[in-house]
PDB file of C-alpha atoms in Angstrom:
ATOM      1  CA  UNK A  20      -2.966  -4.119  -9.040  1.00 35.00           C
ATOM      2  CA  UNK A  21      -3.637  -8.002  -8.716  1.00 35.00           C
ATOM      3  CA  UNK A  22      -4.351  -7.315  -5.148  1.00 37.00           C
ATOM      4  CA  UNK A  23      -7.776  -7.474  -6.891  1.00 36.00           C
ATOM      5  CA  UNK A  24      -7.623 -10.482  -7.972  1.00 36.00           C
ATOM      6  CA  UNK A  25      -7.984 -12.503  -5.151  1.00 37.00           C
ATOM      7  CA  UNK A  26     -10.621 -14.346  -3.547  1.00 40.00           C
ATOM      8  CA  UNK A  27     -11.396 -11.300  -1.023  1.00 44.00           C
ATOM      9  CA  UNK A  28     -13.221  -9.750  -4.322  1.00 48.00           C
ATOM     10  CA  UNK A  29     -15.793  -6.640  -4.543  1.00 54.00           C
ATOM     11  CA  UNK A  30     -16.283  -3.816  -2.239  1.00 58.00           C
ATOM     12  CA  UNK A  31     -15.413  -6.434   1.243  1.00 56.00           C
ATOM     13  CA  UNK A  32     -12.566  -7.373  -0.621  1.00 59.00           C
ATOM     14  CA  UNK A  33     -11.154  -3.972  -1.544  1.00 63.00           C
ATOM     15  CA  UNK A  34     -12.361  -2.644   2.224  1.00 61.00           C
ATOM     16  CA  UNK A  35      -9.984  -4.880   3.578  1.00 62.00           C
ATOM     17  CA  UNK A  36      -6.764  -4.783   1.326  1.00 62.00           C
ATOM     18  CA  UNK A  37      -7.307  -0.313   1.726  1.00 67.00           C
ATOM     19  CA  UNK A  38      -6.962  -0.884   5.234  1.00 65.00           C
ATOM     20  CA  UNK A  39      -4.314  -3.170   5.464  1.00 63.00           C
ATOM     21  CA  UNK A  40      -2.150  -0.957   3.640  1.00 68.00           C
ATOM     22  CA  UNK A  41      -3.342   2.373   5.364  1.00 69.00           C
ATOM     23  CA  UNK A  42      -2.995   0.408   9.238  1.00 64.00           C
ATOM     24  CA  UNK A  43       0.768  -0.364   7.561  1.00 62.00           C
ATOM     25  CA  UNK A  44       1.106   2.306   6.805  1.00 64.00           C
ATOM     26  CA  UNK A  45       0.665   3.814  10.897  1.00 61.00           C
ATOM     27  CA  UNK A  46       3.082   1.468  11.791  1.00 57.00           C
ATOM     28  CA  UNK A  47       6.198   1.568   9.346  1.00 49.00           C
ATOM     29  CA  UNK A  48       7.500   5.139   9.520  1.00 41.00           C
ATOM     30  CA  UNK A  49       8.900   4.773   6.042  1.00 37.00           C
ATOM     31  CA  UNK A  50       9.907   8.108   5.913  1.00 38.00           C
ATOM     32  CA  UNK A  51      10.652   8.885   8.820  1.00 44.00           C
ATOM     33  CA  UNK A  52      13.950  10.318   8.490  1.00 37.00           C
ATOM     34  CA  UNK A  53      12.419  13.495   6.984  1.00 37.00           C
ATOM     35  CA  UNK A  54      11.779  14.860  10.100  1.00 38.00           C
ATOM     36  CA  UNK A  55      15.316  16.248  10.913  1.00 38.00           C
ATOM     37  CA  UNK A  56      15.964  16.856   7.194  1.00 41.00           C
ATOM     38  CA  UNK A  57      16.231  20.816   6.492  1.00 42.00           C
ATOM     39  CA  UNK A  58      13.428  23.071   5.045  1.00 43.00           C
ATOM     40  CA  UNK A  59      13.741  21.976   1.131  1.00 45.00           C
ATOM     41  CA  UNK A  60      16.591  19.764   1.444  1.00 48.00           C
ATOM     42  CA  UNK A  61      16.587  15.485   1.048  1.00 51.00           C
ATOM     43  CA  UNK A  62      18.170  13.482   4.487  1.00 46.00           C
ATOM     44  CA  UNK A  63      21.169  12.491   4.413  1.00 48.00           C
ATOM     45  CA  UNK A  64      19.451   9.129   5.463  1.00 46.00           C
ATOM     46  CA  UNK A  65      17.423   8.975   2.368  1.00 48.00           C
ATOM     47  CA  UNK A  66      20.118  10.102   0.043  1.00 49.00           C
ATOM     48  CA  UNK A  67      22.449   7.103   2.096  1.00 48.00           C
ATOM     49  CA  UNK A  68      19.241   4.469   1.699  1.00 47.00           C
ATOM     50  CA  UNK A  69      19.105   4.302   5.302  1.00 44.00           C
ATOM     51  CA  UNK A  70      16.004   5.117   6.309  1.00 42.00           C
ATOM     52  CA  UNK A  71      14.622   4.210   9.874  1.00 39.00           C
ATOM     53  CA  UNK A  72      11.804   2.115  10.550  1.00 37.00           C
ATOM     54  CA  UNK A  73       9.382   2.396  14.049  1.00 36.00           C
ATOM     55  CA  UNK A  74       6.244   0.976  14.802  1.00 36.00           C
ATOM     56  CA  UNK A  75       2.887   1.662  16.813  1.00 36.00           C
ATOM     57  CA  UNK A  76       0.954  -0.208  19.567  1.00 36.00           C
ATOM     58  CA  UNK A  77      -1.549   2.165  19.578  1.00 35.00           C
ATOM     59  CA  UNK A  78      -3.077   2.623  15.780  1.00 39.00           C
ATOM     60  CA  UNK A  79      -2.679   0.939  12.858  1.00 42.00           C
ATOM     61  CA  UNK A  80      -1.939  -3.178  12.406  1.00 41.00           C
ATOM     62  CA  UNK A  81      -0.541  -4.179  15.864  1.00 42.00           C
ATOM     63  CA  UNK A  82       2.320  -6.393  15.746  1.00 46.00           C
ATOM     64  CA  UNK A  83       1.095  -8.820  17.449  1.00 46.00           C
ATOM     65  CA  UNK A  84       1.885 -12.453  15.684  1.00 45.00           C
ATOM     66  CA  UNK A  85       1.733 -15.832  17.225  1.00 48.00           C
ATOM     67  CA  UNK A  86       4.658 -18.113  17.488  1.00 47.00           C
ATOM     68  CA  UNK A  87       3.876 -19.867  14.481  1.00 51.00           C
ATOM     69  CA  UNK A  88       3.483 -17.305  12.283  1.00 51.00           C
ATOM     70  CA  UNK A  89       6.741 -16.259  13.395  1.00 54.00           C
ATOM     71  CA  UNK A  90       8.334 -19.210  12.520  1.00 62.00           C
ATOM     72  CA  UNK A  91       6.946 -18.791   8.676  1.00 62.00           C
ATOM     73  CA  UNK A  92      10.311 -18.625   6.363  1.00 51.00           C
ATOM     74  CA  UNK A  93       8.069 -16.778   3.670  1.00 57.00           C
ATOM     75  CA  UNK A  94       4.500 -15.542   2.953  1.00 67.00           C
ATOM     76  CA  UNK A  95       2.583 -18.345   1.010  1.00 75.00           C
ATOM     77  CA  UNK A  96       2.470 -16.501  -2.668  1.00 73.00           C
ATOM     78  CA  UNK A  97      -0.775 -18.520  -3.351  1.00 78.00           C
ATOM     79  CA  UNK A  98      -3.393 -15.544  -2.032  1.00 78.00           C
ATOM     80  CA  UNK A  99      -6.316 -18.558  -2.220  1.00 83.00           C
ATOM     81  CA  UNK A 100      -3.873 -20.741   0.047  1.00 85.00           C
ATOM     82  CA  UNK A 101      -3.080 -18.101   2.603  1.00 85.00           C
ATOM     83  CA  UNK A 102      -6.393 -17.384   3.041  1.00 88.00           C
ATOM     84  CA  UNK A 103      -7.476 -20.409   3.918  1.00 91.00           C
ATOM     85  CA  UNK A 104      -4.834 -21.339   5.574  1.00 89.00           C
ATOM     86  CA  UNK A 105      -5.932 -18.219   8.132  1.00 89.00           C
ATOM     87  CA  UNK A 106      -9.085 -19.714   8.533  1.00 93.00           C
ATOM     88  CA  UNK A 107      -7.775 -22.735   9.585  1.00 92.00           C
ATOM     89  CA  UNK A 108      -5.611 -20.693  12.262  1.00 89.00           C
ATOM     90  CA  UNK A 109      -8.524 -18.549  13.278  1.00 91.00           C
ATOM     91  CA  UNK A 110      -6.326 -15.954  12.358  1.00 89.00           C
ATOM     92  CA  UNK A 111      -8.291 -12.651  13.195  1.00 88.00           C
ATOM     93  CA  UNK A 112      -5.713 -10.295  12.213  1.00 84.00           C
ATOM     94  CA  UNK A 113      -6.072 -11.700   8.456  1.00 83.00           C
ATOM     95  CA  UNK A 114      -9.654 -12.678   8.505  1.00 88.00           C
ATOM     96  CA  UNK A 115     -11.070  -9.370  10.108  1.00 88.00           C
ATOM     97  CA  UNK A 116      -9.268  -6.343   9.579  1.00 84.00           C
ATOM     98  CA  UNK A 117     -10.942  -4.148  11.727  1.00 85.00           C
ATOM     99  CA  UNK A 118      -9.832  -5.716  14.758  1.00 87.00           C
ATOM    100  CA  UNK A 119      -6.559  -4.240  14.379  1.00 86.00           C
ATOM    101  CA  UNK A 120      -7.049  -1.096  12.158  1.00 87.00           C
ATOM    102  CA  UNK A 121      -7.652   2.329  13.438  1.00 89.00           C
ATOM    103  CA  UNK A 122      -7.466   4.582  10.718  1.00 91.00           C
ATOM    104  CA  UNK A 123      -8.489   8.125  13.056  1.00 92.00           C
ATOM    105  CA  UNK A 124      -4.383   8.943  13.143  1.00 92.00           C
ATOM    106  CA  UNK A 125      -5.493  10.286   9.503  1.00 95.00           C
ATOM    107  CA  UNK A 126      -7.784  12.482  10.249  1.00 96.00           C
ATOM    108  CA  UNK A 127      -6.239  16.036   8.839  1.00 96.00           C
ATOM    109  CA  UNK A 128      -3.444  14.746   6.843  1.00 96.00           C
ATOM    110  CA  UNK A 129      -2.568  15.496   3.223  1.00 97.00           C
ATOM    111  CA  UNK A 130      -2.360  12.345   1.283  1.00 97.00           C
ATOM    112  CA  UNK A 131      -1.254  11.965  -2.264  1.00 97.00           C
ATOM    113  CA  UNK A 132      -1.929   8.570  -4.057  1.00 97.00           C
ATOM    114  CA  UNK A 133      -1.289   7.838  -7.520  1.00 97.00           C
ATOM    115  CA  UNK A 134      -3.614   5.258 -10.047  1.00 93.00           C
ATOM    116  CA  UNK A 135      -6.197   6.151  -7.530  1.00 93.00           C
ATOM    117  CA  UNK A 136      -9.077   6.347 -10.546  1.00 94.00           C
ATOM    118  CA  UNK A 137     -10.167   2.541 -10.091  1.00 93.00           C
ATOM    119  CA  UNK A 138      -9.673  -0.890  -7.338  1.00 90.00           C
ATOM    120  CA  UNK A 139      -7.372  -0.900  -4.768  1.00 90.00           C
ATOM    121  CA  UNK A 140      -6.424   3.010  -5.722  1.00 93.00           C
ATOM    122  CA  UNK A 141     -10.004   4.000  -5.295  1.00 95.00           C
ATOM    123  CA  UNK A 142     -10.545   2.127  -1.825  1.00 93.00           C
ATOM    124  CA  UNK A 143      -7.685   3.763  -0.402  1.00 94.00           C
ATOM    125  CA  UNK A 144      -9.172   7.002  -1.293  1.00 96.00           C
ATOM    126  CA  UNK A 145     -12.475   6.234  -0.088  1.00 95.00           C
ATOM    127  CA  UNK A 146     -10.924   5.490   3.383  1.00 94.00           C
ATOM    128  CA  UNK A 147      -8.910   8.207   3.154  1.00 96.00           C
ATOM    129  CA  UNK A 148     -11.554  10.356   2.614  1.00 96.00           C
ATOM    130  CA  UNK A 149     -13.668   8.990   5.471  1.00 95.00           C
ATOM    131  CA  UNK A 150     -10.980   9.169   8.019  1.00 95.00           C
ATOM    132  CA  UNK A 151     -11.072  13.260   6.963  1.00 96.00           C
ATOM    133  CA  UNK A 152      -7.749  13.117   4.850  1.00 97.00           C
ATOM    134  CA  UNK A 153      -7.063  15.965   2.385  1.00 97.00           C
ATOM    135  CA  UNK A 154      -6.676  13.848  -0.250  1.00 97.00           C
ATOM    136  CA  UNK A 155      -5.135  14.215  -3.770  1.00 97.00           C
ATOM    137  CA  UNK A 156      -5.331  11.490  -6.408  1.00 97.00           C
ATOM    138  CA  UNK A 157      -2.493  11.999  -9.189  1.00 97.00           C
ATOM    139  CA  UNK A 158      -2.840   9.982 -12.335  1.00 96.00           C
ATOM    140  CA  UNK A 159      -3.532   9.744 -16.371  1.00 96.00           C
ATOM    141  CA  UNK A 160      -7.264   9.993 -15.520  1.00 96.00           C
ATOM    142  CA  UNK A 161      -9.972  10.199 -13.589  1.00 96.00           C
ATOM    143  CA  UNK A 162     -13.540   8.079 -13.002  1.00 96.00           C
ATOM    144  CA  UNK A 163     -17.300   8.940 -11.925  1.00 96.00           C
ATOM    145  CA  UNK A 164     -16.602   6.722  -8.889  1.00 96.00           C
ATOM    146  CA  UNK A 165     -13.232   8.816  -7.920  1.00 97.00           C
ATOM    147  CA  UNK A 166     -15.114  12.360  -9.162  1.00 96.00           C
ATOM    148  CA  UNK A 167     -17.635  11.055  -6.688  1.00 96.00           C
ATOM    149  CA  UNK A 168     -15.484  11.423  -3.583  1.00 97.00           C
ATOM    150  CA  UNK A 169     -15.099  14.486  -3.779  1.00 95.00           C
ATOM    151  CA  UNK A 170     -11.306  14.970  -3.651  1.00 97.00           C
ATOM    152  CA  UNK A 171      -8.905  16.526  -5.524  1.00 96.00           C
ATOM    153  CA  UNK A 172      -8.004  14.997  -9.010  1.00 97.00           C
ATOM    154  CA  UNK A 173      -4.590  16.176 -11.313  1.00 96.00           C
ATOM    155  CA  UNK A 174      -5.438  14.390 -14.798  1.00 96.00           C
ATOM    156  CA  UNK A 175      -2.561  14.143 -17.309  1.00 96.00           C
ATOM    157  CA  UNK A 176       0.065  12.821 -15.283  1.00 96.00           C
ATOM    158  CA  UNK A 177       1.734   9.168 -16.340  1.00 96.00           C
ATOM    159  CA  UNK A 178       4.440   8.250 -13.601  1.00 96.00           C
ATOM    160  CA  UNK A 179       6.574   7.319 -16.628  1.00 95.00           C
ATOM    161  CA  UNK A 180       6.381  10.269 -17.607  1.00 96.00           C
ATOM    162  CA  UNK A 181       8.822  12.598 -16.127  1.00 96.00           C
ATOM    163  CA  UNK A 182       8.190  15.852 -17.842  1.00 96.00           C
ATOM    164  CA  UNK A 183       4.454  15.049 -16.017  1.00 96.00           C
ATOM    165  CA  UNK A 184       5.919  14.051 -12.711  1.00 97.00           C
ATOM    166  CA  UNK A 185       8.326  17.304 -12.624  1.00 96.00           C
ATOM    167  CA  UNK A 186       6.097  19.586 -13.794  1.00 96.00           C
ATOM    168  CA  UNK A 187       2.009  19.117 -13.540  1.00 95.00           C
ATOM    169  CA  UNK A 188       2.244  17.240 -10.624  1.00 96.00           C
ATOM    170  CA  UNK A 189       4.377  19.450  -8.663  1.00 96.00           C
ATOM    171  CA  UNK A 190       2.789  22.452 -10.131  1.00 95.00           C
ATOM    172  CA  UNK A 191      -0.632  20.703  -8.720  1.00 93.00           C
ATOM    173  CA  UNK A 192       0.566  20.855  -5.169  1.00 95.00           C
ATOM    174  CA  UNK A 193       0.676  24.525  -4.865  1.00 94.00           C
ATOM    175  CA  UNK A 194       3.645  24.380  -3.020  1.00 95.00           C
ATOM    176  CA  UNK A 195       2.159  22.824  -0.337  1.00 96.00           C
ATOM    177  CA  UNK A 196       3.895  19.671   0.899  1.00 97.00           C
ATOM    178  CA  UNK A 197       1.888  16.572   1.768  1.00 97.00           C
ATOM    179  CA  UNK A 198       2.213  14.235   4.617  1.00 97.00           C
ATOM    180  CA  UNK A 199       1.926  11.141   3.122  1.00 96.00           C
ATOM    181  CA  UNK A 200       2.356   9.630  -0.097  1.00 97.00           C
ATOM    182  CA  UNK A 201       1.258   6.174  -1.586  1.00 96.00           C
ATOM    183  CA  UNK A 202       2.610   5.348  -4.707  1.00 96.00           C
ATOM    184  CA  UNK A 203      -0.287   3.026  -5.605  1.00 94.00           C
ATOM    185  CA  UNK A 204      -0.122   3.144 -10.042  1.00 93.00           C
ATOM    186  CA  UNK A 205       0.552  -0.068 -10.850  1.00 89.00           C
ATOM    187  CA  UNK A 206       0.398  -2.550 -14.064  1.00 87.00           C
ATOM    188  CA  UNK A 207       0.475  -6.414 -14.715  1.00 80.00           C
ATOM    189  CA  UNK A 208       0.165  -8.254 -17.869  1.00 81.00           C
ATOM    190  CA  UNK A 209      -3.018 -10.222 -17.598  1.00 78.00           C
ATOM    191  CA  UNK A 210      -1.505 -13.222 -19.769  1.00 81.00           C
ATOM    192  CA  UNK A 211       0.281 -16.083 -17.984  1.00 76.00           C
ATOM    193  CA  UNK A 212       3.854 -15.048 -19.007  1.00 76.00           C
ATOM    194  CA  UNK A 213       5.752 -17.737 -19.938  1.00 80.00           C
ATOM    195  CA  UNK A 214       9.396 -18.612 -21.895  1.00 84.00           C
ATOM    196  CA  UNK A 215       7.143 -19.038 -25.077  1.00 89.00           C
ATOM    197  CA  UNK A 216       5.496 -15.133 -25.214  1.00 89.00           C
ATOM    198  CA  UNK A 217       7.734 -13.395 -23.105  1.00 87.00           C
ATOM    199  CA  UNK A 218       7.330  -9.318 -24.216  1.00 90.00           C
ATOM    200  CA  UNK A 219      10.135  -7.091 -23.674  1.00 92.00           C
ATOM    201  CA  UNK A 220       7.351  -4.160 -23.982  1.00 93.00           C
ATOM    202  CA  UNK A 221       5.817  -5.766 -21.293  1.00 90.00           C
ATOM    203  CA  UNK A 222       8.071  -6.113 -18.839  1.00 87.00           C
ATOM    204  CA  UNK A 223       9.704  -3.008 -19.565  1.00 92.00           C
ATOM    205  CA  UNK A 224       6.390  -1.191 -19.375  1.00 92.00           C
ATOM    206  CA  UNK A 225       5.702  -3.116 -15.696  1.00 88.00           C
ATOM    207  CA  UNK A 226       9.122  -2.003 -14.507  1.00 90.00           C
ATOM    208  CA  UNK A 227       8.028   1.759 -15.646  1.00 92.00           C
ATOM    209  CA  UNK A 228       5.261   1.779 -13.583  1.00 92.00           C
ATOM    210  CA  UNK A 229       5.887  -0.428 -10.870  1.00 90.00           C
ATOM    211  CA  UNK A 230       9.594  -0.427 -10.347  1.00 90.00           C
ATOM    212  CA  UNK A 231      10.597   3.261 -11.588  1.00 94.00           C
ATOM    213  CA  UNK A 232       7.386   5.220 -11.010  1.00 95.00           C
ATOM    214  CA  UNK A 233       7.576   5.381  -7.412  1.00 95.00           C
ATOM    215  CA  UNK A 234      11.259   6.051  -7.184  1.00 95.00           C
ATOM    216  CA  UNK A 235      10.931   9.161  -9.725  1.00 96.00           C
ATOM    217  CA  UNK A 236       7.845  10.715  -7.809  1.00 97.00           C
ATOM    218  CA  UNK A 237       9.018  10.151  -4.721  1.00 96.00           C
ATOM    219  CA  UNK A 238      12.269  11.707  -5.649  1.00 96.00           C
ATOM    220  CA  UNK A 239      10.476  14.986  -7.055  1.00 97.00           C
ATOM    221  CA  UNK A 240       8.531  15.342  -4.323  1.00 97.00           C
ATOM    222  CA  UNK A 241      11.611  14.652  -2.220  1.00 96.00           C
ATOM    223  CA  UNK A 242      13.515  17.497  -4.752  1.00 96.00           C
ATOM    224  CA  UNK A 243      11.187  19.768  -4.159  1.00 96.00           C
ATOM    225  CA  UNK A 244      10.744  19.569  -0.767  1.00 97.00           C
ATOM    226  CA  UNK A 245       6.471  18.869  -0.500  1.00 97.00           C
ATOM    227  CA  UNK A 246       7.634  15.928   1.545  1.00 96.00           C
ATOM    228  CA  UNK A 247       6.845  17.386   5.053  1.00 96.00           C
ATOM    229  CA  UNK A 248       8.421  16.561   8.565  1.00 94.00           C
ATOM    230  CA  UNK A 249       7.644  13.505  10.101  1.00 92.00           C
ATOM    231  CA  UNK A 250       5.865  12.485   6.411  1.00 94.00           C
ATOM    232  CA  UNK A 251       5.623   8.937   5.427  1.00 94.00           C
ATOM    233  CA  UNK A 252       6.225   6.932   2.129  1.00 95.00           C
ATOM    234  CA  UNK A 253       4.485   3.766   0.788  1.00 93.00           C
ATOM    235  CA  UNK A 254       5.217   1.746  -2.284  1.00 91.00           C
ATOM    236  CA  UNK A 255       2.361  -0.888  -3.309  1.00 88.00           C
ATOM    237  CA  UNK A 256       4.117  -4.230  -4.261  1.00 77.00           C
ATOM    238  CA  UNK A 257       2.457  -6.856  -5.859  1.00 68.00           C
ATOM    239  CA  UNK A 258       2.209 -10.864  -6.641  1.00 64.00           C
ATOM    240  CA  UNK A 259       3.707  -9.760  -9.992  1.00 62.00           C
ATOM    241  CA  UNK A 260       7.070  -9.009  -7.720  1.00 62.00           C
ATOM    242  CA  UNK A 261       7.362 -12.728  -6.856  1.00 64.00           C
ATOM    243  CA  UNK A 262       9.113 -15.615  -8.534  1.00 66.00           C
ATOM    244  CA  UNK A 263       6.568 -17.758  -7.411  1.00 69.00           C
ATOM    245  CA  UNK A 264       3.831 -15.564  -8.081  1.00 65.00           C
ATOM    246  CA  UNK A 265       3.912 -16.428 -11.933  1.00 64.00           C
ATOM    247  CA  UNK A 266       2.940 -19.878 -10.956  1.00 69.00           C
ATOM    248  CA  UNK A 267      -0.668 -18.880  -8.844  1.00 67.00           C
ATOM    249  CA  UNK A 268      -1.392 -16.277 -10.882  1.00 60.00           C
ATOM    250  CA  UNK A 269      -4.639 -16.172  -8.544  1.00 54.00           C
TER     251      UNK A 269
END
């Protein structure tokens, strides 16, 4: 994930980026539509694309933005640029995270994660982990750092794979459901794409991942009704999904 790749680098870097998405992730119910959907079954709000959206005041990222930042037409795709640009602002909800995240709301929850073997994957998991989540990392393999935390690992599953996602994965789960689920397996290319060396194996094997993955698994967990009541979905985007993005690259 080139969430990485910024200038917020190392274990700071990877602190901040976990928590982001986690104190998000308190705030958008993504999923919320699964709480009046029947024992087993898929809403009719999910199956329709409609899913509802609330947020929090009292855990997770605050929505509390100034004026300004209201005003913004678009996020600035150069990560270096943003960045600064916060610490021109003073902008303590970008610049320190913890003034706004409270991760204690996932204290007892069963979390699934995918890619969580290595950088942004891992941090979540670490948090996870310390806010007392049940946590279980899905993915094609594991790492000493991951194997170090102390949660539960399923090896052997590619979310391109959907023999894997049908069957290992949902076999791993023990038909017990989970409450939240972070589709975090990503890929990028790590040349600068241009007209000249575009790859159709490439791009094809970033859509896979990033594009398809996280519809298929979501959907077979969906299918087979792990998703519990009131559970949540995230999907971990990346620079790679912007136009503009090809031209930072940073």
């Amino acid at each position: 994930n080139c969430l990485s790749r910024t200038r917020l680098r190392g274990r700071q870097g990877m602190r901040v980026w976990s928590s982001l998405i986690l104190g998000t992730l308190a705030c958008a119910y993504s999923a919320s539509a699964f709480s009046s959907a029947p024992s087993g079954g898929i809403p009719s709000s999910l199956r329709s694309g409609k899913l509802g959206v609330a947020s929090s005041t009292r855990s997770g990222l605050r929505p509390s933005l100034s004026l300004k930042m209201e005003e913004r037409k678009y996020s600035l795709a150069d990560q270096v640029a943003r960045f600064e640009r916060a610490k021109k602002e003073k902008n303590e909800r970008f610049l320190n995270i913890d003034s706004v995240y409270d991760g204690s709301y996932l204290k007892g929850k069963r979390v699934m994660i995918t890619g969580g073997n290595k950088g942004l994957g891992l941090a979540i998991t670490a948090e996870l982990k310390s806010q007392g989540a049940e946590v279980v990392v899905v993915g094609r393999q594991t790492s000493p750092e991951l194997d170090a935390l102390g949660v539960t690992v399923v090896e052997g599953v590619d979310v391109t794979d959907e023999d894997a996602i049908k069957g290992k994965l949902i076999d791993a789960l023990g038909g017990k459901g989970v409450d939240i689920l972070i589709n975090n397996a990503g890929y990028f290319w790590e040349e600068h794409e241009t007209l000249d060396n575009l790859s159709m194996k490439e791009d094809m094997k970033q859509i896979s991942i990033c594009a398809l993955g996280p519809l298929h698994v979501s959907a077979a967990l969906a299918n087979a009704g792990l998703i519990n009541d009131g559970g949540r979905i995230a999907i971990i985007s990346s620079q790679a999904g912007s136009a503009e993005g090809r031209f930072t690259q940073n």
